[in-house]
CSV table of C-alpha atoms in Angstrom, one decimal:
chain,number,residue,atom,x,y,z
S,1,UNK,CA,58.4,-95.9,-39.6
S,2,UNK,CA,60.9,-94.3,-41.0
S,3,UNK,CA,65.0,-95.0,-40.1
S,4,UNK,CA,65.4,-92.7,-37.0
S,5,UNK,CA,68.5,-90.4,-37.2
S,6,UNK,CA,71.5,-90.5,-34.3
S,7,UNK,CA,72.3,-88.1,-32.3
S,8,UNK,CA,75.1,-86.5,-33.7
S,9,UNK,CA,73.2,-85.6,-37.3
S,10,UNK,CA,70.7,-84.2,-34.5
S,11,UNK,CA,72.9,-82.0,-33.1
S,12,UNK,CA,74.3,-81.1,-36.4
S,13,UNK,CA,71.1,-79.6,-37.4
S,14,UNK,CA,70.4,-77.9,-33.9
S,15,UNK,CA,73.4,-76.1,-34.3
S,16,UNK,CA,74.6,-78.1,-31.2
S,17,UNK,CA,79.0,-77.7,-30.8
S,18,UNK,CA,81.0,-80.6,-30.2
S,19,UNK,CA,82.0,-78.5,-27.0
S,20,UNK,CA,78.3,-77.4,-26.1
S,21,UNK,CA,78.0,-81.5,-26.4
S,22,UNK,CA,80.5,-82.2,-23.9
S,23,UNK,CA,79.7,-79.9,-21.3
S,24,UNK,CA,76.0,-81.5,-22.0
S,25,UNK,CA,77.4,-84.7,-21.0
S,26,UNK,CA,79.5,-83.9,-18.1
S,27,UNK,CA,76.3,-81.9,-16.4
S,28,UNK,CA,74.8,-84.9,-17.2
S,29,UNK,CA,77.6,-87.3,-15.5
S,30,UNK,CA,77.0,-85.0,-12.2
S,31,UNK,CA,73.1,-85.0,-12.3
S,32,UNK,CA,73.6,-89.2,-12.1
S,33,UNK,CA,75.9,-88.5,-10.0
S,34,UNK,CA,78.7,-90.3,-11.7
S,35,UNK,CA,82.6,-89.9,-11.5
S,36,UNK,CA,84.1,-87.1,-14.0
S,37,UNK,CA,85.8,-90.1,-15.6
S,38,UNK,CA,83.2,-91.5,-16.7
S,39,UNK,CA,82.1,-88.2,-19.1
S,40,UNK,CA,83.9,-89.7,-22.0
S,41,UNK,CA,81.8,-93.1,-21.5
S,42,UNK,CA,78.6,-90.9,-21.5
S,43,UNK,CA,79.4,-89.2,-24.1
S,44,UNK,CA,80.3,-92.5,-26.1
S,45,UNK,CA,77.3,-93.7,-25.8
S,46,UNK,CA,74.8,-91.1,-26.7
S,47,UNK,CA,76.5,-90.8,-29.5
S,48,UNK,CA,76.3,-94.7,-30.4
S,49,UNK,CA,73.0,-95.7,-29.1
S,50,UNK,CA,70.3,-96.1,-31.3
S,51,UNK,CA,67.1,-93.8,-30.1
S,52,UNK,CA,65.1,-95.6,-28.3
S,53,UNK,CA,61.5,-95.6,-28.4
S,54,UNK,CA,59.1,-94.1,-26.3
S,55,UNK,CA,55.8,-94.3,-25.3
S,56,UNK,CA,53.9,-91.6,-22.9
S,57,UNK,CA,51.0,-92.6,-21.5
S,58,UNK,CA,48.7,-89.7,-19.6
S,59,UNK,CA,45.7,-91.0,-16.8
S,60,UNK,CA,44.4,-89.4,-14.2
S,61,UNK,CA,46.7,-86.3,-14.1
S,62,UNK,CA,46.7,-82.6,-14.0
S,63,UNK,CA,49.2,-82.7,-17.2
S,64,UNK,CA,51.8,-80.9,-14.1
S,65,UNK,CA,54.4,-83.1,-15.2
S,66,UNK,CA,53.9,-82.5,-19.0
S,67,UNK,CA,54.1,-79.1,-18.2
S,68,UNK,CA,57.1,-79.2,-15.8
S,69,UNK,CA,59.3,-81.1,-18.6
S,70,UNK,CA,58.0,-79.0,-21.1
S,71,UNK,CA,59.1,-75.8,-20.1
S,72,UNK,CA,63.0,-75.1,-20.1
S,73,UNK,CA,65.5,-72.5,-21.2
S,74,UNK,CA,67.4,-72.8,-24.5
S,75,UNK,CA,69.7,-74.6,-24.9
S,76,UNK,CA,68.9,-77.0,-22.1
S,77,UNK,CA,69.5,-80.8,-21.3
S,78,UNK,CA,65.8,-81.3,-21.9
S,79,UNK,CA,65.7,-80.5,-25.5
S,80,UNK,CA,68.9,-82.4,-25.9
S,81,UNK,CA,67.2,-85.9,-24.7
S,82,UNK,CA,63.8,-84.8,-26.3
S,83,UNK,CA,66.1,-85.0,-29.3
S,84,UNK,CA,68.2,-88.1,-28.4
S,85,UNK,CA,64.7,-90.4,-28.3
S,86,UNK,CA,61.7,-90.7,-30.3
S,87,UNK,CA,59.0,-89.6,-28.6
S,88,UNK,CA,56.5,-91.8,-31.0
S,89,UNK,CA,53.6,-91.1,-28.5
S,90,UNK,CA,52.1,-88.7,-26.2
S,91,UNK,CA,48.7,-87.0,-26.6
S,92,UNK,CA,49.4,-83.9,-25.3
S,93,UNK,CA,52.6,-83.1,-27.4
S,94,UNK,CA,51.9,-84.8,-30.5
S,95,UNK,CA,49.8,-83.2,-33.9
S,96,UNK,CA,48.1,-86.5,-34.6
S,97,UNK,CA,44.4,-86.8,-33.0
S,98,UNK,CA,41.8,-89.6,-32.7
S,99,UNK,CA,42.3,-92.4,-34.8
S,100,UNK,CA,46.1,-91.3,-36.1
S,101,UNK,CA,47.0,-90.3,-32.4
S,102,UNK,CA,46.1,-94.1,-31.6
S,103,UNK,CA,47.2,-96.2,-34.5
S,104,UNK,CA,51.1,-94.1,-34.0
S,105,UNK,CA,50.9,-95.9,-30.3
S,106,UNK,CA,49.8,-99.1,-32.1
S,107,UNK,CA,52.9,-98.6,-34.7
S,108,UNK,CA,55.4,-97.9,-32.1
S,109,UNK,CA,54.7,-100.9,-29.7
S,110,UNK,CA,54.9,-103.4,-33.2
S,111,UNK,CA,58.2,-102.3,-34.7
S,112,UNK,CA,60.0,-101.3,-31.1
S,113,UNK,CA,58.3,-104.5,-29.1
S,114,UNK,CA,60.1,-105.4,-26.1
S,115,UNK,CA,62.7,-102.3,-26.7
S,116,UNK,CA,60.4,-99.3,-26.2
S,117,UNK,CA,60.5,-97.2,-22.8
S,118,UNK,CA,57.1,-96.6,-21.5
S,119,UNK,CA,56.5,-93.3,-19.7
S,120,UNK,CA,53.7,-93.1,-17.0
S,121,UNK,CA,51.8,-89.6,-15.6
S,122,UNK,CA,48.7,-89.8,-13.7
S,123,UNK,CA,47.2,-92.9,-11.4
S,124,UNK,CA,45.0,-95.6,-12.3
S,125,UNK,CA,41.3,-96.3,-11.7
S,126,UNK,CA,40.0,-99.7,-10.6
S,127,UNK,CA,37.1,-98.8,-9.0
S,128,UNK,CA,35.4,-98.1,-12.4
S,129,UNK,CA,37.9,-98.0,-15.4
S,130,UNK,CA,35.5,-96.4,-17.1
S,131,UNK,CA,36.1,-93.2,-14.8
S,132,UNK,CA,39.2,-92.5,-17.0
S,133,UNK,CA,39.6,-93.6,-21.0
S,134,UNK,CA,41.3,-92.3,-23.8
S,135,UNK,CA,39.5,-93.5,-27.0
S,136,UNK,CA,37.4,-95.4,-25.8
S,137,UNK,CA,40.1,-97.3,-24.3
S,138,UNK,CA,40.1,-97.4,-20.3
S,139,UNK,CA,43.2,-96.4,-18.3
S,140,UNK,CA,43.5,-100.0,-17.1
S,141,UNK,CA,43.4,-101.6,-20.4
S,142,UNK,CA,46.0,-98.9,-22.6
S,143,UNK,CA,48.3,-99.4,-19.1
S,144,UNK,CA,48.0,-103.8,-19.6
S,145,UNK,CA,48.3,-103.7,-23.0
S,146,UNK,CA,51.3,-101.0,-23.8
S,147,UNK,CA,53.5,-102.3,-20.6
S,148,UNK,CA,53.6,-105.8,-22.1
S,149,UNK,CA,56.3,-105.0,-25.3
S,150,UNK,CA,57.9,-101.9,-23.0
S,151,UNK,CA,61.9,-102.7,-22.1
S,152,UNK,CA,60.8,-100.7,-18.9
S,153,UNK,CA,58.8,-98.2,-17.3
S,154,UNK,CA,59.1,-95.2,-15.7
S,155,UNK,CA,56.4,-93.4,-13.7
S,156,UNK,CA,56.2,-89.7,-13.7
S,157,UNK,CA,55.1,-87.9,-11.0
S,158,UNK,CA,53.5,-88.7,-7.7
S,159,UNK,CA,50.2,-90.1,-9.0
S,160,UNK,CA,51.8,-93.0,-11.2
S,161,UNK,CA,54.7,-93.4,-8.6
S,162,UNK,CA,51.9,-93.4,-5.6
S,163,UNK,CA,48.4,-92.8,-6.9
S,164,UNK,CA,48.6,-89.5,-5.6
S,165,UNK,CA,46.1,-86.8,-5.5
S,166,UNK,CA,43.6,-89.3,-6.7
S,167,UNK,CA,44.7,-91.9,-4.2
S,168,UNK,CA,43.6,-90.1,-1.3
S,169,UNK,CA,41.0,-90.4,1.1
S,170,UNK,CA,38.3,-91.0,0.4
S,171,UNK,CA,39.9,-91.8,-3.3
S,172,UNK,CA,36.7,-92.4,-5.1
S,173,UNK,CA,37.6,-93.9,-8.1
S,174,UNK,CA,39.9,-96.7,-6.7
S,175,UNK,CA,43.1,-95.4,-8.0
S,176,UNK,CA,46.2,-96.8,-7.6
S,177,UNK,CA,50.2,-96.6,-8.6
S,178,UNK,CA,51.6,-98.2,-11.9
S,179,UNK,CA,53.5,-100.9,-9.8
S,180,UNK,CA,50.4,-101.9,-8.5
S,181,UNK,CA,48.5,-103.0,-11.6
S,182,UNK,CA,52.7,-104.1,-13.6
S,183,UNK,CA,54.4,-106.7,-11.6
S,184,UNK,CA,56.3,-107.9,-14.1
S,185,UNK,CA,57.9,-105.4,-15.8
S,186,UNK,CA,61.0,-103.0,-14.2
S,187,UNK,CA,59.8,-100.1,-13.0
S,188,UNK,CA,61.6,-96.3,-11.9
S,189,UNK,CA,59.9,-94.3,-9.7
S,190,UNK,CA,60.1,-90.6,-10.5
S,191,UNK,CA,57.8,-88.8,-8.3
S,192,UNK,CA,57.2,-85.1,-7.3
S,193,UNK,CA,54.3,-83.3,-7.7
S,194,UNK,CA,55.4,-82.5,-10.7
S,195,UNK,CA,58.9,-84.2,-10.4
S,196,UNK,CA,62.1,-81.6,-11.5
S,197,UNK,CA,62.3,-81.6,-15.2
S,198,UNK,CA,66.4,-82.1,-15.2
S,199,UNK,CA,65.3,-85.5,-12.4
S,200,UNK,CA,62.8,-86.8,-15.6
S,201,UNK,CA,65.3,-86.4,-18.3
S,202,UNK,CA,68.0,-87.7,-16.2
S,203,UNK,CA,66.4,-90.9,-15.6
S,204,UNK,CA,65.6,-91.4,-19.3
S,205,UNK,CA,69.7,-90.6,-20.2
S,206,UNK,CA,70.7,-92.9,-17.3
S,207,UNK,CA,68.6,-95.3,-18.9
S,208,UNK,CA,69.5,-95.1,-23.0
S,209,UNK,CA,73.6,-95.1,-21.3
S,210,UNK,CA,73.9,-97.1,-19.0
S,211,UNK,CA,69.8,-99.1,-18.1
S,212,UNK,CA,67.9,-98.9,-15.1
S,213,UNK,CA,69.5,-96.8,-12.3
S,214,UNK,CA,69.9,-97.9,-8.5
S,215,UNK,CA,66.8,-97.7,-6.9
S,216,UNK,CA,66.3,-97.3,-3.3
S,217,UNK,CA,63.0,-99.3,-1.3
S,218,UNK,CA,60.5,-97.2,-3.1
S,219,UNK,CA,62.0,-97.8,-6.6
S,220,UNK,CA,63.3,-93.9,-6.8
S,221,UNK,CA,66.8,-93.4,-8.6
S,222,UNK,CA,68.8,-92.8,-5.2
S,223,UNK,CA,71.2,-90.1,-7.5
S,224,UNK,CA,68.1,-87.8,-7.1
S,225,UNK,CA,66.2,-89.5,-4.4
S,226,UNK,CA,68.9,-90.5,-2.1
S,227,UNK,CA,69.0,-88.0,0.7
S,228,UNK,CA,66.4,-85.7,2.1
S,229,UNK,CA,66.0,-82.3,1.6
S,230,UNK,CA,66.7,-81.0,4.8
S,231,UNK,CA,70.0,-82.8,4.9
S,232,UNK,CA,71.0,-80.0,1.8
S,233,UNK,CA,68.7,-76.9,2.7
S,234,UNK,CA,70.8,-74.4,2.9
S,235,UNK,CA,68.2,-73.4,6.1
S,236,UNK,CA,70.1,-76.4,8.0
S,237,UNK,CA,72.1,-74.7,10.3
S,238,UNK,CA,69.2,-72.3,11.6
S,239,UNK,CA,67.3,-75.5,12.2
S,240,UNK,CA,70.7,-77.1,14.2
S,241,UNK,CA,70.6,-73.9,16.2
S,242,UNK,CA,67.5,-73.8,16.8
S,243,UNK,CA,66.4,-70.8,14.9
S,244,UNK,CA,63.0,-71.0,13.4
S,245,UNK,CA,60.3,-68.6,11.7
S,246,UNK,CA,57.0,-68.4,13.4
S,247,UNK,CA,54.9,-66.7,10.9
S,248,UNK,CA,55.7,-66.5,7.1
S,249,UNK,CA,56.1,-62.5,7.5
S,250,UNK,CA,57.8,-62.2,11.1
S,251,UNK,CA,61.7,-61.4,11.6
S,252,UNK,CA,62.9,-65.1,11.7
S,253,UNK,CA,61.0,-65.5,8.1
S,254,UNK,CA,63.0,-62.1,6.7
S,255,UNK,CA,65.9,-63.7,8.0
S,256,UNK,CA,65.5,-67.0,6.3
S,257,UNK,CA,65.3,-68.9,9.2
S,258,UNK,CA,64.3,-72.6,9.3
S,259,UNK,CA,60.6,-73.2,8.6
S,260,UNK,CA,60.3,-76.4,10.1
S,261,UNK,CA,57.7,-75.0,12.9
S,262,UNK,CA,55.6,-73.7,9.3
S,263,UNK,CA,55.2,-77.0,8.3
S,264,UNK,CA,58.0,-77.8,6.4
S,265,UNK,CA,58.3,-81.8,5.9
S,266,UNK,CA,61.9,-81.5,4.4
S,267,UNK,CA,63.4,-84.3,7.5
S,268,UNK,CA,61.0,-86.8,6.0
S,269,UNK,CA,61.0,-86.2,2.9
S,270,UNK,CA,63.8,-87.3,-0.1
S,271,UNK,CA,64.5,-85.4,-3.0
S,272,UNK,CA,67.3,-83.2,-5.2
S,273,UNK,CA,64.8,-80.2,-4.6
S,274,UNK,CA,67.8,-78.5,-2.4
S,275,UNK,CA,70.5,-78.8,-4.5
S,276,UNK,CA,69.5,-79.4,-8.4
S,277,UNK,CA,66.4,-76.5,-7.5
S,278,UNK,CA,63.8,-75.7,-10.4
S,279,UNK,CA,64.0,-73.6,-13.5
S,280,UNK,CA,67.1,-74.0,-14.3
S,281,UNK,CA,68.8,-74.1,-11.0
S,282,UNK,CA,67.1,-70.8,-9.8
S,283,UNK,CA,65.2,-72.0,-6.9
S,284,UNK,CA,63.2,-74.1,-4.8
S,285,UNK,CA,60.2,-74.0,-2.6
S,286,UNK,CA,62.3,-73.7,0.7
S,287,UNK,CA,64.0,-71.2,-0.8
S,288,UNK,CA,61.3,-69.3,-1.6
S,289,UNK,CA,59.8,-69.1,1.4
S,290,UNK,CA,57.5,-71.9,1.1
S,291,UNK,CA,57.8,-74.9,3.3
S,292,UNK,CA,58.4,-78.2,1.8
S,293,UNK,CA,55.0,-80.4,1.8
S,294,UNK,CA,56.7,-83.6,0.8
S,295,UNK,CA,55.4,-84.5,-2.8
S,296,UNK,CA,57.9,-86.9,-3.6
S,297,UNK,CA,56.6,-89.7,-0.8
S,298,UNK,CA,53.6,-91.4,-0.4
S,299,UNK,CA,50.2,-90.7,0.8
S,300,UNK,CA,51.6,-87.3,1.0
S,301,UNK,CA,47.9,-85.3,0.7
S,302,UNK,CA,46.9,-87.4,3.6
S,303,UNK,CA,49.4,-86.4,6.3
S,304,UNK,CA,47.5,-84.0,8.0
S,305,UNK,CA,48.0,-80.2,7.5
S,306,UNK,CA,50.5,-78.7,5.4
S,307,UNK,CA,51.5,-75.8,7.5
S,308,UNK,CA,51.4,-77.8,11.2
S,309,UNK,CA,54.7,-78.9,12.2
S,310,UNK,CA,55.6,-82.7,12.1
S,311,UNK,CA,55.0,-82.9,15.9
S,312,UNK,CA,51.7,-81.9,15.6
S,313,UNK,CA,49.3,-84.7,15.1
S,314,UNK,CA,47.3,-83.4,12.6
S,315,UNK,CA,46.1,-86.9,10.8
S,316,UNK,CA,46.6,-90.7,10.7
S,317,UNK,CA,50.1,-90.8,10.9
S,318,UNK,CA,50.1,-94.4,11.7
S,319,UNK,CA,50.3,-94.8,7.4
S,320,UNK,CA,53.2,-92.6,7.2
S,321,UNK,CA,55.3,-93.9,9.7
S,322,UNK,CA,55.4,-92.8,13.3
S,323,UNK,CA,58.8,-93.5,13.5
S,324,UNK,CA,60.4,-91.2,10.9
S,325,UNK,CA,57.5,-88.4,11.9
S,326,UNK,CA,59.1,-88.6,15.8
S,327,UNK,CA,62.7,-88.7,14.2
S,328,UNK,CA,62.3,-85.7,12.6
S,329,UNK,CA,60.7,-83.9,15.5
S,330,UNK,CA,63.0,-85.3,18.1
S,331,UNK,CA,66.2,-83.4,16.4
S,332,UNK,CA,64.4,-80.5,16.6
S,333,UNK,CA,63.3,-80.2,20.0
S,334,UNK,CA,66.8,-82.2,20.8
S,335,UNK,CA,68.6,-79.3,19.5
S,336,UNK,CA,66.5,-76.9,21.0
S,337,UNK,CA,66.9,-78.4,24.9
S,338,UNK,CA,70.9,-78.8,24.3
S,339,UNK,CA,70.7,-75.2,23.5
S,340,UNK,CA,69.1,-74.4,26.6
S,341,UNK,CA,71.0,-76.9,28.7
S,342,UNK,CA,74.3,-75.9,27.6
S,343,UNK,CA,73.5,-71.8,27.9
S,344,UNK,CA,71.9,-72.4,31.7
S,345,UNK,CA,75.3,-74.1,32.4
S,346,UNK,CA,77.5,-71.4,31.0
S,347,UNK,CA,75.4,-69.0,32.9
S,348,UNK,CA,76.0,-70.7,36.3
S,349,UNK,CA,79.1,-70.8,35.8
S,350,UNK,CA,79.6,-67.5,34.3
S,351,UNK,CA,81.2,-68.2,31.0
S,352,UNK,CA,79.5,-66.4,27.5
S,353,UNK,CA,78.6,-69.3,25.1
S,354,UNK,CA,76.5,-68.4,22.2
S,355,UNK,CA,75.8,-71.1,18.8
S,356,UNK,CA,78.5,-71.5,17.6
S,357,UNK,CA,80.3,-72.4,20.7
S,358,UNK,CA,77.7,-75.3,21.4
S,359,UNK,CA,78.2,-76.8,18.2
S,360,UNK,CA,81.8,-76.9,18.7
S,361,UNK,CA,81.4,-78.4,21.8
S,362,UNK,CA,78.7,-80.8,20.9
């Protein structure tokens, strides 16, 4: 295999500044949600580290996250770490087929053994490993043998991180999470269904700087995974006053009004969706009028209805945890009684109050 270029001759023949560089790298500082200081340090060592390896492995998937990583705006931070790494495997992306496609995999596990970074999308099958193969080679088997020279893994998307889609009841072909098959590897949880592309790349620069990032109890980076989404909506304070759409075309929708009473599973769920947003920082579900159906925790397609609020049993949610379920609905209808409480004592008293006032109070 041929010696593999740094980064900077890479960005010399992108046309990539030494200024459009640094700017790169202090996005980058903020998306890992790092000090300003330490820009310079990332900076450092992107420029001095030696492109690592890495292997993509595709199972039972819907090639969302391919897709979602895939497609960005020039000049973006994606194509900068698609650049910074050697993506010696993936067979979705790569012009190699059959026999080459495999014996490239083959190459890049011997000359990179115990350095390379092994990418996950899609769940695994162990019902049947014949359900899912790739040349001949069942899921099971390609996951065993590639994890065992990989530096770490990371798994992309809810079906590696969870077994998603294919996970759920009645999950016919036994499929189950990369953690569940690797115990003895370190492994980052990336999920989303498919995951942010900007959350992806950021794991994989966190990684080639400065290793494996801190995880929280479900091995997610807590930069991107650390606080739930209704905690940044920007629909927050309609939900802390109590203000909620009914229907997805009625006044409170036009008014962009909170749609936790649409299903939205933002309280319970965890993610950067609110504030890093989707192509390129346009958007977000929530923000598009869609509630959030919380894709980024697990068993997710088994928690009842999408668009029935969390206080509506709609499903076993003795899986997904009663007590966070109740949480979430409690502040809500907590909020909603203060509200009421507070507005029947002004009345009696013959004082105005409106929102505002009670949150001041309160």
């Amino acid at each position: 295999m041929a010696n593999k270029p740094m980064l900077p001759e890479l960005m010399k023949t992108h046309g990539i500044s030494r200024r459009a560089f640094m700017k790169y790298c202090a996005s980058l500082t903020s998306l890992m949600a790092l000090s300003p200081a330490m820009v310079p340090r990332v900076a450092h060592a992107l420029e001095t580290a030696k492109r690592p390896s890495v292997i993509w492995l595709s199972f039972q998937e819907c090639t969302g996250c391919t897709e979602a990583i895939t497609r960005s705006h020039s000049p973006t931070i994606e194509d900068l770490i698609f650049n910074a790494i050697s993506l010696d495997y993936h067979h979705t992306l790569q012009a190699a087929s059959g026999h080459a496609a495999e014996a490239a995999r083959e190459q890049a596990m011997k000359e990179n053994y115990g350095n390379y970074v092994l990418v996950v999308d899609g769940s695994i099958p162990i019902k049947d490993p014949a359900f899912s193969c790739i040349a001949g080679i069942s899921n099971l088997d390609m996951l065993k043998e590639t994890a065992a020279g990989a530096a770490a893994i990371v798994s992309v998307g809810t079906c590696a991180a969870y077994g998603g889609i294919g996970h759920a009841n009645p999950n016919p072909t036994g499929a189950v999470a990369v953690s569940e098959v690797i115990k003895d590897k370190p492994i980052i949880n990336v999920p989303g269904c498919p995951p942010i592309p900007v959350v992806m790349t950021g794991v994989l620069a966190h990684f080639l700087t400065f290793g494996i990032p801190e995880l929280d109890e479900l091995g997610r980076p807590k930069a991107f995974f650390g606080e739930s989404i209704h905690d940044r909506c920007y629909r927050r304070p309609f939900y802390d006053k109590g203000k909620f759409a009914e229907g997805f075309d009625d006044e409170g929708a036009r008014a962009g009004w909170c749609l936790y009473k649409l299903g939205c599973k933002g309280p319970t769920t965890k993610s950067a969706c609110a504030t890093v947003k989707w192509n390129n920082g346009v958007s977000f579900p929530i923000e598009a009028g869609h509630p959030c159906l919380g894709c980024t925790e697990p068993d997710f397609w088994d928690g009842g209805g999408f668009y029935k609020p969390l206080s509506v049993p709609a499903g076993d949610y003795r899986k997904m945890g009663v007590a966070a379920v109740a949480g979430g609905a409690a502040i809500g209808v907590a909020s909603a009684l203060l509200a009421k409480a507070g507005k029947a004592k002004a009345a009696k008293a013959h004082e105005t109050v409106n929102a505002h006032d009670l949150e001041k109070s309160s």
